[in-house]
GROMACS .gro file of C-alpha atoms in nm:
model
  320
    1MET     CA    1   1.115  -0.127  -1.993
    2ARG     CA    2   0.918   0.096  -1.757
    3GLN     CA    3   0.617  -0.134  -1.767
    4GLY     CA    4   0.830  -0.436  -1.683
    5ARG     CA    5   0.974  -0.262  -1.378
    6ASP     CA    6   0.629  -0.155  -1.262
    7THR     CA    7   0.507  -0.512  -1.292
    8ILE     CA    8   0.792  -0.645  -1.082
    9GLU     CA    9   0.746  -0.377  -0.816
   10SER     CA   10   0.368  -0.441  -0.801
   11THR     CA   11   0.390  -0.816  -0.744
   12ALA     CA   12   0.537  -1.030  -0.470
   13GLY     CA   13   0.638  -1.392  -0.450
   14LEU     CA   14   0.506  -1.543  -0.127
   15VAL     CA   15   0.578  -1.887   0.014
   16SER     CA   16   0.284  -2.047   0.191
   17GLY     CA   17   0.303  -2.284   0.486
   18GLU     CA   18   0.283  -2.571   0.236
   19ALA     CA   19   0.597  -2.438   0.058
   20VAL     CA   20   0.392  -2.329  -0.245
   21HIS     CA   21   0.504  -2.015  -0.424
   22LEU     CA   22   0.227  -1.759  -0.473
   23GLU     CA   23   0.230  -1.454  -0.699
   24VAL     CA   24   0.008  -1.172  -0.572
   25ARG     CA   25  -0.045  -0.810  -0.674
   26LEU     CA   26   0.057  -0.578  -0.393
   27ALA     CA   27  -0.159  -0.277  -0.310
   28ARG     CA   28   0.027   0.055  -0.305
   29ALA     CA   29  -0.056   0.400  -0.174
   30GLY     CA   30  -0.251   0.487  -0.490
   31SER     CA   31  -0.525   0.238  -0.404
   32ARG     CA   32  -0.486   0.219  -0.028
   33VAL     CA   33  -0.526   0.591   0.043
   34PRO     CA   34  -0.872   0.612  -0.124
   35ALA     CA   35  -0.972   0.296   0.063
   36LEU     CA   36  -0.863   0.459   0.389
   37MET     CA   37  -1.065   0.773   0.309
   38ILE     CA   38  -1.377   0.561   0.261
   39ASP     CA   39  -1.315   0.383   0.590
   40ILE     CA   40  -1.260   0.714   0.769
   41VAL     CA   41  -1.596   0.843   0.646
   42ALA     CA   42  -1.760   0.519   0.758
   43GLN     CA   43  -1.593   0.540   1.099
   44VAL     CA   44  -1.699   0.903   1.152
   45VAL     CA   45  -2.061   0.816   1.071
   46LEU     CA   46  -2.041   0.510   1.295
   47PHE     CA   47  -1.891   0.715   1.580
   48PHE     CA   48  -2.170   0.971   1.584
   49GLY     CA   49  -2.432   0.698   1.546
   50LEU     CA   50  -2.296   0.502   1.843
   51ALA     CA   51  -2.253   0.815   2.056
   52LEU     CA   52  -2.611   0.924   1.996
   53ALA     CA   53  -2.739   0.572   2.061
   54LEU     CA   54  -2.552   0.551   2.392
   55LEU     CA   55  -2.672   0.896   2.500
   56ALA     CA   56  -3.027   0.794   2.421
   57PHE     CA   57  -2.981   0.474   2.621
   58PHE     CA   58  -2.850   0.662   2.924
   59GLY     CA   59  -3.136   0.910   2.892
   60LEU     CA   60  -3.399   0.638   2.884
   61THR     CA   61  -3.249   0.466   3.188
   62GLY     CA   62  -3.227   0.791   3.386
   63LEU     CA   63  -2.846   0.783   3.403
   64ALA     CA   64  -2.781   1.082   3.180
   65ASP     CA   65  -2.522   1.320   3.328
   66ALA     CA   66  -2.181   1.465   3.241
   67ALA     CA   67  -2.002   1.140   3.324
   68SER     CA   68  -2.232   0.930   3.104
   69GLY     CA   69  -2.181   1.175   2.818
   70GLY     CA   70  -1.803   1.135   2.841
   71ALA     CA   71  -1.836   0.759   2.873
   72SER     CA   72  -2.055   0.748   2.560
   73GLN     CA   73  -1.788   0.926   2.356
   74ILE     CA   74  -1.508   0.700   2.484
   75ILE     CA   75  -1.705   0.382   2.419
   76ALA     CA   76  -1.804   0.501   2.073
   77LEU     CA   77  -1.444   0.596   1.992
   78VAL     CA   78  -1.304   0.257   2.099
   79LEU     CA   79  -1.570   0.063   1.911
   80THR     CA   80  -1.517   0.276   1.601
   81ALA     CA   81  -1.137   0.289   1.596
   82VAL     CA   82  -1.065  -0.067   1.713
   83GLY     CA   83  -1.385  -0.269   1.698
   84TYR     CA   84  -1.490  -0.169   1.345
   85PRO     CA   85  -1.168  -0.270   1.163
   86THR     CA   86  -1.126  -0.584   1.374
   87LEU     CA   87  -1.475  -0.718   1.313
   88MET     CA   88  -1.482  -0.616   0.946
   89LEU     CA   89  -1.153  -0.787   0.864
   90VAL     CA   90  -1.257  -1.106   1.044
   91LEU     CA   91  -1.613  -1.127   0.910
   92THR     CA   92  -1.520  -1.039   0.550
   93ARG     CA   93  -1.186  -1.227   0.545
   94GLY     CA   94  -0.968  -0.919   0.518
   95ARG     CA   95  -1.190  -0.654   0.363
   96SER     CA   96  -1.328  -0.334   0.514
   97LEU     CA   97  -1.576  -0.108   0.333
   98GLY     CA   98  -1.295   0.091   0.174
   99LYS     CA   99  -1.099  -0.214   0.070
  100LEU     CA  100  -1.413  -0.376  -0.068
  101ALA     CA  101  -1.477  -0.067  -0.280
  102MET     CA  102  -1.118  -0.060  -0.409
  103GLY     CA  103  -1.087  -0.435  -0.460
  104LEU     CA  104  -0.827  -0.489  -0.185
  105ARG     CA  105  -0.782  -0.755   0.081
  106VAL     CA  106  -0.564  -0.793   0.391
  107VAL     CA  107  -0.384  -1.127   0.415
  108ARG     CA  108  -0.102  -1.276   0.620
  109ASP     CA  109   0.258  -1.244   0.508
  110ASP     CA  110   0.236  -1.596   0.363
  111GLY     CA  111  -0.081  -1.513   0.170
  112GLY     CA  112  -0.321  -1.693   0.404
  113PRO     CA  113  -0.646  -1.550   0.552
  114ILE     CA  114  -0.603  -1.300   0.834
  115THR     CA  115  -0.683  -1.423   1.187
  116LEU     CA  116  -0.864  -1.255   1.476
  117ARG     CA  117  -0.537  -1.193   1.661
  118GLN     CA  118  -0.381  -1.026   1.359
  119SER     CA  119  -0.695  -0.822   1.294
  120PHE     CA  120  -0.703  -0.695   1.653
  121THR     CA  121  -0.328  -0.620   1.655
  122ARG     CA  122  -0.355  -0.436   1.326
  123ALA     CA  123  -0.654  -0.232   1.444
  124LEU     CA  124  -0.495  -0.148   1.781
  125VAL     CA  125  -0.167  -0.030   1.628
  126GLY     CA  126  -0.353   0.162   1.361
  127ALA     CA  127  -0.574   0.341   1.615
  128THR     CA  128  -0.284   0.448   1.838
  129LEU     CA  129  -0.008   0.520   1.585
  130GLU     CA  130  -0.188   0.592   1.257
  131TRP     CA  131  -0.561   0.676   1.245
  132PRO     CA  132  -0.675   0.859   1.445
  133GLY     CA  133  -0.339   0.830   1.628
  134MET     CA  134  -0.214   1.024   1.925
  135LEU     CA  135  -0.022   1.294   1.735
  136LEU     CA  136  -0.261   1.328   1.439
  137ILE     CA  137  -0.072   1.496   1.151
  138VAL     CA  138   0.266   1.361   1.267
  139ASN     CA  139   0.127   1.007   1.279
  140TRP     CA  140  -0.023   1.041   0.932
  141ALA     CA  141   0.300   1.174   0.781
  142VAL     CA  142   0.509   0.894   0.934
  143SER     CA  143   0.258   0.632   0.818
  144LEU     CA  144   0.264   0.763   0.461
  145VAL     CA  145   0.645   0.760   0.456
  146VAL     CA  146   0.652   0.400   0.584
  147LEU     CA  147   0.385   0.293   0.334
  148THR     CA  148   0.556   0.444   0.029
  149GLY     CA  149   0.903   0.330   0.135
  150SER     CA  150   0.816  -0.031   0.215
  151PRO     CA  151   0.906  -0.283  -0.059
  152ARG     CA  152   0.579  -0.465   0.008
  153GLY     CA  153   0.366  -0.157   0.066
  154LYS     CA  154   0.334  -0.215   0.440
  155ARG     CA  155   0.214   0.045   0.688
  156LEU     CA  156   0.307   0.039   1.056
  157ALA     CA  157   0.011  -0.180   1.150
  158ASP     CA  158   0.104  -0.430   0.878
  159VAL     CA  159   0.461  -0.452   1.004
  160VAL     CA  160   0.350  -0.528   1.361
  161ALA     CA  161   0.065  -0.765   1.269
  162GLY     CA  162   0.256  -0.951   0.996
  163THR     CA  163   0.009  -0.871   0.717
  164ILE     CA  164   0.009  -0.728   0.366
  165VAL     CA  165  -0.261  -0.578   0.144
  166ILE     CA  166  -0.317  -0.724  -0.202
  167HIS     CA  167  -0.543  -0.661  -0.498
  168ASP     CA  168  -0.836  -0.898  -0.479
  169ARG     CA  169  -0.974  -0.839  -0.827
  170THR     CA  170  -0.848  -0.995  -1.147
  171PRO     CA  171  -0.750  -0.727  -1.401
  172GLU     CA  172  -0.964  -0.715  -1.712
  173GLY     CA  173  -0.817  -0.821  -2.041
  174TRP     CA  174  -0.713  -0.552  -2.289
  175GLY     CA  175  -0.936  -0.567  -2.595
  176TRP     CA  176  -0.848  -0.784  -2.892
  177ILE     CA  177  -0.562  -1.031  -2.870
  178PRO     CA  178  -0.407  -1.176  -3.188
  179THR     CA  179  -0.393  -1.551  -3.229
  180THR     CA  180  -0.125  -1.755  -3.398
  181PRO     CA  181  -0.205  -1.826  -3.765
  182PRO     CA  182  -0.270  -2.203  -3.795
  183PRO     CA  183   0.009  -2.261  -4.052
  184LEU     CA  184   0.261  -2.117  -3.803
  185ALA     CA  185   0.130  -2.288  -3.488
  186ARG     CA  186   0.387  -2.569  -3.485
  187TRP     CA  187   0.675  -2.326  -3.541
  188ALA     CA  188   0.542  -2.083  -3.276
  189ALA     CA  189   0.541  -2.361  -3.015
  190THR     CA  190   0.922  -2.380  -3.043
  191LEU     CA  191   0.983  -2.007  -2.987
  192ASP     CA  192   1.219  -1.885  -2.717
  193LEU     CA  193   1.043  -1.571  -2.589
  194THR     CA  194   1.265  -1.498  -2.289
  195GLY     CA  195   1.429  -1.203  -2.467
  196LEU     CA  196   1.098  -1.036  -2.559
  197ASP     CA  197   1.020  -0.768  -2.298
  198ASP     CA  198   0.676  -0.636  -2.208
  199GLU     CA  199   0.720  -0.298  -2.372
  200LEU     CA  200   0.809  -0.436  -2.716
  201ALA     CA  201   0.534  -0.700  -2.702
  202LEU     CA  202   0.279  -0.434  -2.610
  203ALA     CA  203   0.392  -0.216  -2.900
  204ALA     CA  204   0.341  -0.503  -3.145
  205ARG     CA  205   0.004  -0.581  -2.995
  206HIS     CA  206  -0.109  -0.219  -3.032
  207PHE     CA  207   0.012  -0.216  -3.392
  208LEU     CA  208  -0.185  -0.528  -3.484
  209ALA     CA  209  -0.499  -0.397  -3.314
  210ARG     CA  210  -0.483  -0.049  -3.469
  211SER     CA  211  -0.344  -0.124  -3.812
  212ARG     CA  212  -0.677  -0.041  -3.976
  213GLY     CA  213  -0.633   0.324  -3.884
  214LEU     CA  214  -0.280   0.349  -4.025
  215SER     CA  215  -0.218   0.456  -4.383
  216GLU     CA  216   0.048   0.339  -4.623
  217PRO     CA  217   0.343   0.351  -4.643
  218TYR     CA  218   0.364   0.419  -4.267
  219ARG     CA  219   0.178   0.101  -4.176
  220THR     CA  220   0.423  -0.119  -4.368
  221ARG     CA  221   0.725   0.069  -4.234
  222LEU     CA  222   0.611   0.043  -3.872
  223GLY     CA  223   0.522  -0.325  -3.908
  224HIS     CA  224   0.857  -0.404  -4.067
  225ALA     CA  225   1.042  -0.214  -3.791
  226LEU     CA  226   0.858  -0.401  -3.517
  227ALA     CA  227   0.911  -0.738  -3.685
  228THR     CA  228   1.284  -0.666  -3.725
  229GLU     CA  229   1.319  -0.563  -3.361
  230ILE     CA  230   1.133  -0.869  -3.235
  231ALA     CA  231   1.327  -1.104  -3.464
  232ALA     CA  232   1.648  -0.980  -3.301
  233CYS     CA  233   1.543  -1.114  -2.959
  234VAL     CA  234   1.323  -1.413  -3.048
  235THR     CA  235   1.449  -1.746  -3.179
  236PRO     CA  236   1.418  -1.941  -3.403
  237GLY     CA  237   1.352  -1.723  -3.706
  238PRO     CA  238   1.026  -1.750  -3.902
  239PRO     CA  239   0.982  -1.984  -4.198
  240ALA     CA  240   1.076  -1.849  -4.538
  241ASP     CA  241   0.838  -1.602  -4.703
  242THR     CA  242   0.642  -1.541  -4.382
  243PRO     CA  243   0.469  -1.201  -4.405
  244GLY     CA  244   0.528  -0.947  -4.132
  245TRP     CA  245   0.170  -0.947  -4.006
  246ALA     CA  246   0.175  -1.326  -3.965
  247TYR     CA  247   0.509  -1.319  -3.783
  248LEU     CA  248   0.391  -1.055  -3.534
  249ALA     CA  249   0.059  -1.230  -3.477
  250ALA     CA  250   0.230  -1.565  -3.422
  251VAL     CA  251   0.478  -1.428  -3.167
  252ILE     CA  252   0.226  -1.221  -2.969
  253GLY     CA  253  -0.040  -1.493  -2.987
  254GLU     CA  254   0.200  -1.760  -2.860
  255ARG     CA  255   0.323  -1.530  -2.581
  256HIS     CA  256  -0.033  -1.465  -2.466
  257SER     CA  257  -0.124  -1.835  -2.481
  258ARG     CA  258   0.172  -1.930  -2.262
  259ALA     CA  259   0.093  -1.654  -2.012
  260ALA     CA  260  -0.272  -1.762  -1.994
  261ARG     CA  261  -0.176  -2.125  -1.930
  262ARG     CA  262   0.075  -2.023  -1.662
  263LEU     CA  263  -0.183  -1.799  -1.492
  264ALA     CA  264  -0.443  -2.077  -1.497
  265ARG     CA  265  -0.198  -2.321  -1.333
  266ASP     CA  266  -0.102  -2.066  -1.067
  267ARG     CA  267  -0.461  -1.978  -0.980
  268ALA     CA  268  -0.554  -2.347  -0.964
  269SER     CA  269  -0.275  -2.417  -0.714
  270HIS     CA  270  -0.371  -2.109  -0.510
  271ALA     CA  271  -0.736  -2.213  -0.501
  272MET     CA  272  -0.639  -2.552  -0.359
  273LEU     CA  273  -0.476  -2.377  -0.060
  274TRP     CA  274  -0.723  -2.095   0.008
  275PRO     CA  275  -1.039  -2.113  -0.205
  276GLU     CA  276  -1.185  -1.800  -0.046
  277LEU     CA  277  -0.884  -1.590  -0.148
  278PHE     CA  278  -0.783  -1.729  -0.485
  279ALA     CA  279  -1.103  -1.859  -0.639
  280PRO     CA  280  -1.040  -1.951  -1.003
  281THR     CA  281  -1.213  -1.734  -1.264
  282PRO     CA  282  -1.328  -1.864  -1.603
  283ALA     CA  283  -1.121  -1.752  -1.897
  284PRO     CA  284  -1.295  -1.517  -2.144
  285SER     CA  285  -1.443  -1.709  -2.431
  286THR     CA  286  -1.314  -1.641  -2.776
  287VAL     CA  287  -1.404  -1.742  -3.125
  288PRO     CA  288  -1.159  -1.849  -3.395
  289GLY     CA  289  -0.938  -1.567  -3.509
  290GLY     CA  290  -0.882  -1.408  -3.169
  291THR     CA  291  -1.205  -1.207  -3.163
  292THR     CA  292  -1.431  -1.170  -2.866
  293PRO     CA  293  -1.799  -1.258  -2.886
  294GLY     CA  294  -1.984  -0.983  -3.068
  295GLY     CA  295  -1.664  -0.824  -3.199
  296SER     CA  296  -1.446  -0.855  -3.504
  297ALA     CA  297  -1.075  -0.875  -3.554
  298PRO     CA  298  -0.903  -0.558  -3.678
  299LEU     CA  299  -0.771  -0.559  -4.031
  300ILE     CA  300  -0.405  -0.656  -4.039
  301PRO     CA  301  -0.203  -0.541  -4.339
  302GLY     CA  302  -0.202  -0.812  -4.602
  303GLN     CA  303  -0.394  -1.061  -4.387
  304PRO     CA  304  -0.546  -1.337  -4.606
  305THR     CA  305  -0.915  -1.407  -4.562
  306GLY     CA  306  -1.105  -1.731  -4.578
  307PRO     CA  307  -1.003  -2.074  -4.443
  308ALA     CA  308  -0.661  -2.165  -4.311
  309VAL     CA  309  -0.394  -2.167  -4.578
  310ASP     CA  310  -0.085  -2.374  -4.640
  311PRO     CA  311   0.242  -2.226  -4.505
  312ARG     CA  312   0.374  -2.207  -4.859
  313SER     CA  313   0.091  -1.970  -4.952
  314LEU     CA  314   0.197  -1.711  -4.694
  315ARG     CA  315   0.360  -1.436  -4.895
  316PRO     CA  316   0.482  -1.096  -4.777
  317ALA     CA  317   0.212  -0.832  -4.787
  318ALA     CA  318   0.461  -0.571  -4.901
  319PRO     CA  319   0.829  -0.567  -4.992
  320ALA     CA  320   1.048  -0.571  -4.683
   0.00000   0.00000   0.00000
């Protein structure tokens, strides 16, 4: 059940101004800290570049002295610490260089695009209380504690500005996905999958994908154990004489199909609200049998080959 808890803790249900529920993936310290490191490097380079440019300007205009040198550093610091994050978030709709590299985006608490006021507030609070901050190490420690302890992964600047950071990239699919055998499609459509948790479904999916590398009798034993465990939490039961491989493939294939349809509906509704944030992505194309283009389906114990068969011809691959 660990994976299920992680999924719940990594997502958030937002309600937009149009009263539409949005599901987004929250960014945590593991992805935000590397993004911050990239932005810090960019800010340091920008600071020295601006300072040198201002010093050269004062030198060319004959105004170079101690006061102009101090003024160059102050101007460069303000533009780097406040101007850089403000302009980047506004021009890129919530992405700085670090966030762009890590696939993150800053949005409002309701999931909408960040505004200039929120970008400036976020940058100002971040510059004074976080990075570079007025107390340096103390500021950084407090910010990290707030970030890791916040249910939505908010830092101090996010709390004040009313923003959150989300993952902007769609996660890639995991390899081969079994499809429901055609003779079991009508039965699979009636399944109640609410009792099937993520951990057990993932175990069955791994078994189906890696069955070629398992030897007998361990392959049959493991498949029978998984089918028995899934049958205890999924209703209705399979038709008579359904082999274990077909039962597992039907359950996992139907579960994936329902999740894909639900995700497509959610992304379509999100894209209607904010196309620049939730642009729909085309689903990966597949060929019959659940294989991806250029690939082949793993061998499943006892899987019949050839065209679709009648349900009555499905026989157990091995004694249960």
